[in-house]
Amino acid sequence: MAGLAPPPRARAQQSNSAQELAGLWEAKNRFGPDVRGSLTIRQTDDVWEAEIAGHAAQARLSGAAIRFELAGGAGEFEGQFDARRNRITGHWIQPATVQYGSRFVSPVTLDRAGRNSWRGEVAPLDDALTFYLLVKQRVDGSVGAFLRNPERNLGRFIRVDHLERDGNVVKLFAADTAGEKGRALALGKYDAESGVISFYFQGRGGSYDFRRVGADEASDFYP
């Protein structure tokens, strides 16, 4: 029946297997953005063009304002000509991040770089998510687990309580309640040869490969 705990022998086998995973594990996914670096805006006759990170777009001029958007929503720029300083000041608008789900705006200044040409550096917000998984054996023989995400505290919403392993299959569970087994929160796979546990977190950027953090390694994990 659903919700019933496995028999004692099965629990013991699962616990012994899972105990081998005790320790601190870390996974980090980087999502870009890849569009960054040198941005050039130039005028050729009546045409204004922009180039950045291998992307090109035609810019639109309206009075002292200039703007352009890259194809596929890869980013956009809005700026103003500063005639006194002979520069363009504006903002780079990056795509929505996986980390926050929002778009971010970064200031950009383009200085004169030759005849009818201006150049500046675009430095968007890095988009990344880190997860730490702390695995500990408990007095009752079960294997406790704690998930921490330093960027957004997502561990508060993915409330992992314990871990179970069956061969190379690893599952993260919520806490048991009123005699009922906690629900499975994530299904993963352990590759003993590479020392990697891979978990998929829906809506959090896909699959994360966890690697054990050595006792002498620096870590940003704080329990």
PDB file of N, CA, C and O in Angstrom, residues 97-102 104 125-127 151-152:
ATOM      1  N   THR A  97      16.721  36.120 -15.755  1.00  0.00           N
ATOM      2  CA  THR A  97      17.653  35.135 -15.223  1.00  0.00           C
ATOM      3  C   THR A  97      16.916  33.913 -14.678  1.00  0.00           C
ATOM      4  O   THR A  97      15.750  33.998 -14.278  1.00  0.00           O
ATOM      5  N   VAL A  98      17.596  32.773 -14.664  1.00  0.00           N
ATOM      6  CA  VAL A  98      17.069  31.579 -14.014  1.00  0.00           C
ATOM      7  C   VAL A  98      17.063  31.783 -12.502  1.00  0.00           C
ATOM      8  O   VAL A  98      16.128  31.385 -11.807  1.00  0.00           O
ATOM      9  N   GLN A  99      18.093  32.450 -12.006  1.00  0.00           N
ATOM     10  CA  GLN A  99      18.257  32.638 -10.571  1.00  0.00           C
ATOM     11  C   GLN A  99      17.113  33.423  -9.944  1.00  0.00           C
ATOM     12  O   GLN A  99      16.595  33.051  -8.894  1.00  0.00           O
ATOM     13  N   TYR A 100      16.701  34.520 -10.588  1.00  0.00           N
ATOM     14  CA  TYR A 100      15.675  35.382 -10.001  1.00  0.00           C
ATOM     15  C   TYR A 100      14.383  35.436 -10.814  1.00  0.00           C
ATOM     16  O   TYR A 100      13.377  35.923 -10.323  1.00  0.00           O
ATOM     17  N   GLY A 101      14.432  34.984 -12.065  1.00  0.00           N
ATOM     18  CA  GLY A 101      13.242  35.045 -12.907  1.00  0.00           C
ATOM     19  C   GLY A 101      12.927  36.442 -13.401  1.00  0.00           C
ATOM     20  O   GLY A 101      11.824  36.691 -13.899  1.00  0.00           O
ATOM     21  N   SER A 102      13.867  37.381 -13.269  1.00  0.00           N
ATOM     22  CA  SER A 102      13.644  38.769 -13.643  1.00  0.00           C
ATOM     23  C   SER A 102      14.752  39.257 -14.566  1.00  0.00           C
ATOM     24  O   SER A 102      15.847  38.697 -14.602  1.00  0.00           O
ATOM     25  N   PHE A 104      17.493  42.207 -15.585  1.00  0.00           N
ATOM     26  CA  PHE A 104      18.299  43.145 -14.828  1.00  0.00           C
ATOM     27  C   PHE A 104      18.918  44.175 -15.770  1.00  0.00           C
ATOM     28  O   PHE A 104      19.172  43.894 -16.940  1.00  0.00           O
ATOM     29  N   LEU A 125      24.639  40.946 -14.953  1.00  0.00           N
ATOM     30  CA  LEU A 125      24.647  40.134 -13.740  1.00  0.00           C
ATOM     31  C   LEU A 125      24.833  38.667 -14.098  1.00  0.00           C
ATOM     32  O   LEU A 125      24.146  38.135 -14.968  1.00  0.00           O
ATOM     33  N   ASP A 126      25.812  38.006 -13.455  1.00  0.00           N
ATOM     34  CA  ASP A 126      26.007  36.570 -13.678  1.00  0.00           C
ATOM     35  C   ASP A 126      24.794  35.801 -13.170  1.00  0.00           C
ATOM     36  O   ASP A 126      24.244  36.103 -12.102  1.00  0.00           O
ATOM     37  N   ASP A 127      24.391  34.807 -13.936  1.00  0.00           N
ATOM     38  CA  ASP A 127      23.220  34.006 -13.597  1.00  0.00           C
ATOM     39  C   ASP A 127      23.682  32.609 -13.215  1.00  0.00           C
ATOM     40  O   ASP A 127      24.122  31.832 -14.071  1.00  0.00           O
ATOM     41  N   GLU A 151      22.165  31.519  -2.879  1.00  0.00           N
ATOM     42  CA  GLU A 151      21.707  32.669  -3.649  1.00  0.00           C
ATOM     43  C   GLU A 151      20.275  33.085  -3.316  1.00  0.00           C
ATOM     44  O   GLU A 151      19.978  34.274  -3.191  1.00  0.00           O
ATOM     45  N   ARG A 152      19.367  32.069  -3.180  1.00  0.00           N
ATOM     46  CA  ARG A 152      17.955  32.407  -3.008  1.00  0.00           C
ATOM     47  C   ARG A 152      17.283  31.671  -1.863  1.00  0.00           C
ATOM     48  O   ARG A 152      16.076  31.762  -1.677  1.00  0.00           O
TER      49      ARG A 152
END
